[in-house]
């Protein structure tokens, strides 16, 4: 169990270092299989590239607000951003990206899956599958039995796995955006300023007590949704878990221990890429 999370953390750390330009990208050969994930999120669009053995190779992202509550609301801008990211990745890897897998929050339905596939295909990649976001996170974390809670910008997705099978998956429209709104209201500052303050590590001690009730609300959503069904261990992922006190606040409400991987914002995007069948 510990070994597994250490290994996962190593993968996430090396992926983050490559994305941030702190580690060189390994050479990609001409015929090597590349698996691509596209995460159209509420706060950013992320492209991930992994190899056939699911080892991360490279990734790129742009902040975007073309998706609301997990649904694409600005189709053209989503395509433009994804096109730019695709070109960047192609330039860096010296390879064309030909396929990609997309994802949607659980329960958002067939039509939102089709829109995600359309955005991907409009950039010239074949999209064979659109998966459930927390399920993708579960695959990356290699969860056989457990609960994965993905707290992004606009949504909190929860999935329970038993013997490697998804038992239950739900989505709630609460996320980091609500933390920022609470902070903006408390400090009487504009949203954009509050977003910067929220992400400023050196101000975390003063920020977290203000947004703590939102974290507790998320934990109580999880508790109510699962009640006795909850399967241990519980993992928390997504950009909004990036506070050192996050697990502690969550655990107090949920009354069980939670595991937070490193760079939790990359777990779902990397999991999505694992479903890309790369044309096979
Ligand atoms: N260092 C940080 N500290 C606090 N919050 C952060 C940090 N980095 C990112 N966030 C927050 O995480 C959220 C984005 O997380 P993530 O990238 O997982 O969301 P998303 O996938 O775009 O959205 P969704 O899954 O809801 O569609 C934003 O609200 C952002 O403010
Ligand atoms: Mg997300």
XYZ file of C-alpha atoms and ligand atoms in Angstrom:
312
model
C 0.000 0.000 0.000
C 2.755 2.447 1.039
C 4.939 1.255 -1.799
C 2.110 1.824 -4.228
C 1.523 5.424 -3.190
C 5.280 6.101 -3.151
C 5.537 4.803 -6.699
C 2.522 6.904 -7.746
C 4.051 9.958 -6.092
C 7.316 9.399 -7.960
C 5.440 9.304 -11.275
C 3.496 12.470 -10.407
C 6.614 14.322 -9.275
C 8.556 13.483 -12.415
C 5.565 14.428 -14.589
C 5.222 17.799 -12.806
C 8.960 18.445 -13.221
C 8.784 17.768 -16.946
C 5.691 19.972 -17.371
C 7.386 22.786 -15.420
C 10.536 22.467 -17.510
C 12.641 21.380 -14.514
C 13.446 17.954 -15.942
C 14.311 17.140 -19.557
C 11.775 15.202 -21.626
C 12.881 11.711 -22.541
C 13.356 10.996 -26.218
C 10.288 9.622 -27.982
C 10.965 7.259 -30.864
C 9.242 7.563 -34.225
C 6.990 4.508 -33.945
C 6.467 4.395 -30.227
C 2.852 4.247 -28.997
C 1.716 7.449 -27.322
C -1.455 7.596 -25.239
C -3.050 11.003 -24.852
C -5.465 12.341 -22.246
C -7.497 15.520 -22.589
C -9.032 16.974 -19.420
C -11.423 19.814 -20.214
C -11.720 21.180 -16.684
C -13.544 24.103 -15.140
C -10.308 25.950 -14.463
C -7.864 24.535 -16.985
C -7.472 22.361 -20.046
C -4.765 19.741 -19.609
C -3.156 17.456 -22.192
C -1.166 14.481 -20.908
C 1.057 12.089 -22.843
C 2.025 8.679 -21.485
C 3.746 5.666 -23.006
C 2.309 2.197 -23.609
C 3.280 1.173 -20.059
C 1.451 4.211 -18.670
C 4.602 6.086 -17.723
C 4.126 9.850 -18.024
C 6.148 11.495 -20.800
C 4.946 15.071 -21.077
C 1.986 17.363 -20.602
C 0.809 20.916 -21.118
C -2.006 23.041 -19.757
C -3.666 26.422 -20.093
C -6.015 28.107 -17.656
C -9.440 28.366 -19.250
C -13.036 29.072 -18.337
C -14.697 27.373 -21.263
C -16.215 24.673 -19.053
C -18.742 25.221 -16.274
C -19.791 22.583 -13.765
C -18.089 20.029 -15.962
C -19.980 20.991 -19.141
C -18.349 22.654 -22.179
C -20.009 26.083 -22.479
C -17.640 27.637 -25.009
C -17.015 25.116 -27.742
C -14.932 27.247 -30.117
C -12.574 28.549 -27.446
C -12.135 25.024 -26.055
C -11.102 23.842 -29.526
C -8.713 26.790 -29.953
C -7.002 26.168 -26.618
C -6.739 22.428 -27.206
C -5.350 23.066 -30.672
C -2.640 25.306 -29.170
C -1.771 22.727 -26.516
C -1.669 19.932 -29.101
C 0.688 21.965 -31.309
C 2.932 22.719 -28.347
C 3.141 19.040 -27.373
C 3.784 18.013 -30.991
C 6.576 20.567 -31.286
C 8.210 19.441 -28.049
C 7.942 15.693 -28.750
C 8.564 15.908 -32.490
C 5.536 13.661 -33.073
C 1.964 14.141 -34.270
C -0.768 13.358 -31.761
C -3.362 11.236 -33.536
C -5.656 9.904 -30.795
C -6.871 11.095 -27.403
C -9.254 10.070 -24.674
C -11.517 12.646 -23.008
C -13.482 12.672 -19.749
C -16.612 14.045 -18.115
C -17.792 14.273 -14.519
C -19.969 11.301 -13.518
C -23.611 11.533 -14.413
C -23.339 14.411 -16.889
C -24.655 12.209 -19.665
C -24.198 11.091 -23.216
C -24.573 14.530 -24.800
C -21.781 16.119 -22.748
C -19.547 13.158 -23.600
C -20.285 13.771 -27.280
C -19.317 17.447 -26.970
C -15.988 16.507 -25.363
C -15.335 13.997 -28.173
C -16.249 16.672 -30.744
C -13.794 19.176 -29.215
C -11.019 16.568 -29.366
C -11.847 15.493 -32.923
C -12.036 19.132 -34.090
C -8.290 19.345 -33.335
C -7.585 16.381 -35.609
C -7.286 13.595 -33.030
C -9.480 10.482 -33.012
C -11.391 10.107 -29.765
C -12.460 6.503 -29.142
C -13.619 6.954 -25.598
C -14.846 9.531 -23.084
C -14.499 8.279 -19.507
C -15.726 9.200 -16.071
C -13.233 11.594 -14.353
C -12.929 10.008 -10.888
C -12.813 6.575 -12.513
C -9.809 7.736 -14.521
C -8.228 8.984 -11.294
C -8.897 5.550 -9.735
C -7.126 3.820 -12.598
C -4.039 6.017 -12.254
C -3.959 5.374 -8.501
C -4.442 1.623 -9.172
C -7.390 1.497 -6.778
C -8.912 -1.966 -6.538
C -10.911 -1.234 -3.412
C -11.339 2.329 -2.260
C -12.974 5.700 -2.702
C -11.657 8.486 -4.910
C -12.798 12.065 -4.384
C -11.765 14.534 -7.112
C -12.160 18.154 -6.042
C -11.605 20.411 -9.019
C -12.544 24.003 -9.783
C -16.278 23.631 -10.251
C -17.080 20.085 -9.266
C -16.464 17.368 -6.706
C -16.651 13.873 -8.161
C -16.803 10.788 -5.965
C -16.307 7.172 -7.000
C -16.334 3.954 -5.000
C -14.470 0.895 -6.254
C -14.758 -2.685 -5.080
C -12.649 -5.505 -6.558
C -11.596 -3.123 -9.337
C -15.197 -2.384 -10.331
C -16.919 0.975 -10.042
C -19.798 0.587 -7.584
C -21.091 4.122 -7.432
C -20.123 7.493 -8.851
C -21.627 10.913 -8.211
C -20.836 14.539 -8.923
C -21.580 17.669 -6.898
C -21.259 21.239 -8.169
C -18.932 22.416 -5.380
C -15.231 23.022 -5.884
C -12.346 25.479 -5.684
C -14.449 28.248 -7.249
C -16.599 28.231 -4.109
C -13.525 28.494 -1.901
C -12.438 31.554 -3.892
C -15.918 33.119 -3.629
C -15.919 32.659 0.144
C -12.459 34.219 0.385
C -13.462 37.146 -1.860
C -16.537 37.792 0.292
C -14.629 37.520 3.551
C -11.845 39.868 2.430
C -14.102 42.106 0.289
C -11.753 41.731 -2.672
C -12.445 40.887 -6.353
C -12.639 37.222 -7.375
C -9.408 37.342 -9.394
C -7.483 38.734 -6.450
C -9.005 36.141 -4.116
C -7.969 33.339 -6.493
C -4.339 34.540 -6.348
C -4.466 34.900 -2.576
C -5.925 31.388 -2.239
C -3.048 29.857 -4.207
C -0.323 31.859 -2.432
C 1.504 29.248 -0.332
C 3.000 31.868 1.980
C -0.510 33.073 2.973
C -1.951 29.604 3.553
C -2.125 29.908 7.353
C -4.329 32.967 7.083
C -6.387 31.688 4.090
C -7.223 28.156 5.135
C -9.335 28.979 8.224
C -11.564 31.129 5.961
C -12.136 28.426 3.358
C -12.188 25.553 5.842
C -16.031 25.510 6.020
C -16.125 24.848 2.250
C -13.744 21.914 2.701
C -15.895 20.622 5.544
C -18.981 20.961 3.354
C -17.265 18.880 0.666
C -16.400 16.253 3.249
C -19.980 16.155 4.502
C -21.222 15.773 0.903
C -18.932 12.752 0.646
C -20.075 11.419 3.997
C -23.783 11.787 3.145
C -23.385 10.413 -0.359
C -21.667 7.272 0.786
C -22.802 6.793 4.315
C -22.006 3.160 5.165
C -20.991 2.327 1.576
C -17.637 4.041 1.859
C -14.780 1.726 0.896
C -11.338 2.363 2.372
C -8.839 3.762 1.655
C -10.120 7.202 0.662
C -8.029 9.232 -1.795
C -8.472 12.959 -2.373
C -7.253 14.429 -5.663
C -7.806 17.570 -7.765
C -6.309 21.068 -7.608
C -8.482 22.169 -4.700
C -6.856 19.715 -2.302
C -3.582 21.710 -2.502
C -3.569 22.881 1.129
C -1.437 21.216 3.784
C -4.358 21.211 6.236
C -6.793 19.810 3.654
C -6.597 16.144 4.678
C -6.914 17.035 8.338
C -10.080 19.128 7.792
C -11.560 16.412 5.576
C -10.719 13.601 7.988
C -12.372 15.354 10.924
C -15.745 15.299 9.132
C -15.386 12.008 7.290
C -13.966 10.275 10.382
C -11.586 8.148 8.325
C -8.003 8.721 7.131
C -7.523 10.136 3.640
C -4.555 9.827 1.288
C -3.529 12.762 -0.895
C -1.033 12.017 -3.663
C 1.576 14.579 -4.686
C 0.530 17.039 -7.422
C -3.108 15.960 -6.976
C -4.219 18.114 -9.930
C -2.453 15.756 -12.368
C -3.985 12.467 -11.193
C -7.203 12.654 -13.241
C -5.566 13.985 -16.449
C -2.961 11.173 -16.337
C -5.661 8.585 -15.651
C -7.633 9.784 -18.681
C -4.619 9.106 -20.930
C -4.525 5.481 -19.697
C -7.845 4.877 -21.481
C -6.563 6.073 -24.853
C -6.307 2.949 -26.943
C -4.041 4.815 -29.362
C -5.829 3.399 -32.368
C -5.223 -0.231 -31.417
N -1.934 25.668 -5.018
C -3.254 25.706 -4.924
N -3.853 26.005 -3.755
C -5.185 26.043 -3.658
N -6.036 25.801 -4.674
C -5.483 25.509 -5.862
C -4.088 25.426 -6.052
N -3.840 25.095 -7.340
C -5.043 24.975 -7.926
N -6.031 25.223 -7.043
C -7.467 25.238 -7.300
O -7.829 24.020 -7.867
C -8.929 24.213 -8.745
C -8.622 23.542 -10.069
O -8.411 22.177 -9.849
P -8.384 21.151 -11.071
O -7.304 21.555 -11.995
O -8.352 19.798 -10.477
O -9.812 21.508 -11.671
P -10.476 21.237 -13.078
O -10.219 19.836 -13.474
O -10.087 22.318 -14.032
O -12.018 21.452 -12.701
P -13.237 20.411 -12.650
O -12.654 19.077 -12.319
O -14.116 20.957 -11.565
O -13.845 20.502 -13.986
C -9.126 25.724 -8.886
O -10.228 26.159 -8.115
C -7.832 26.290 -8.334
O -8.018 27.544 -7.721
Mg -11.045 18.013 -12.975
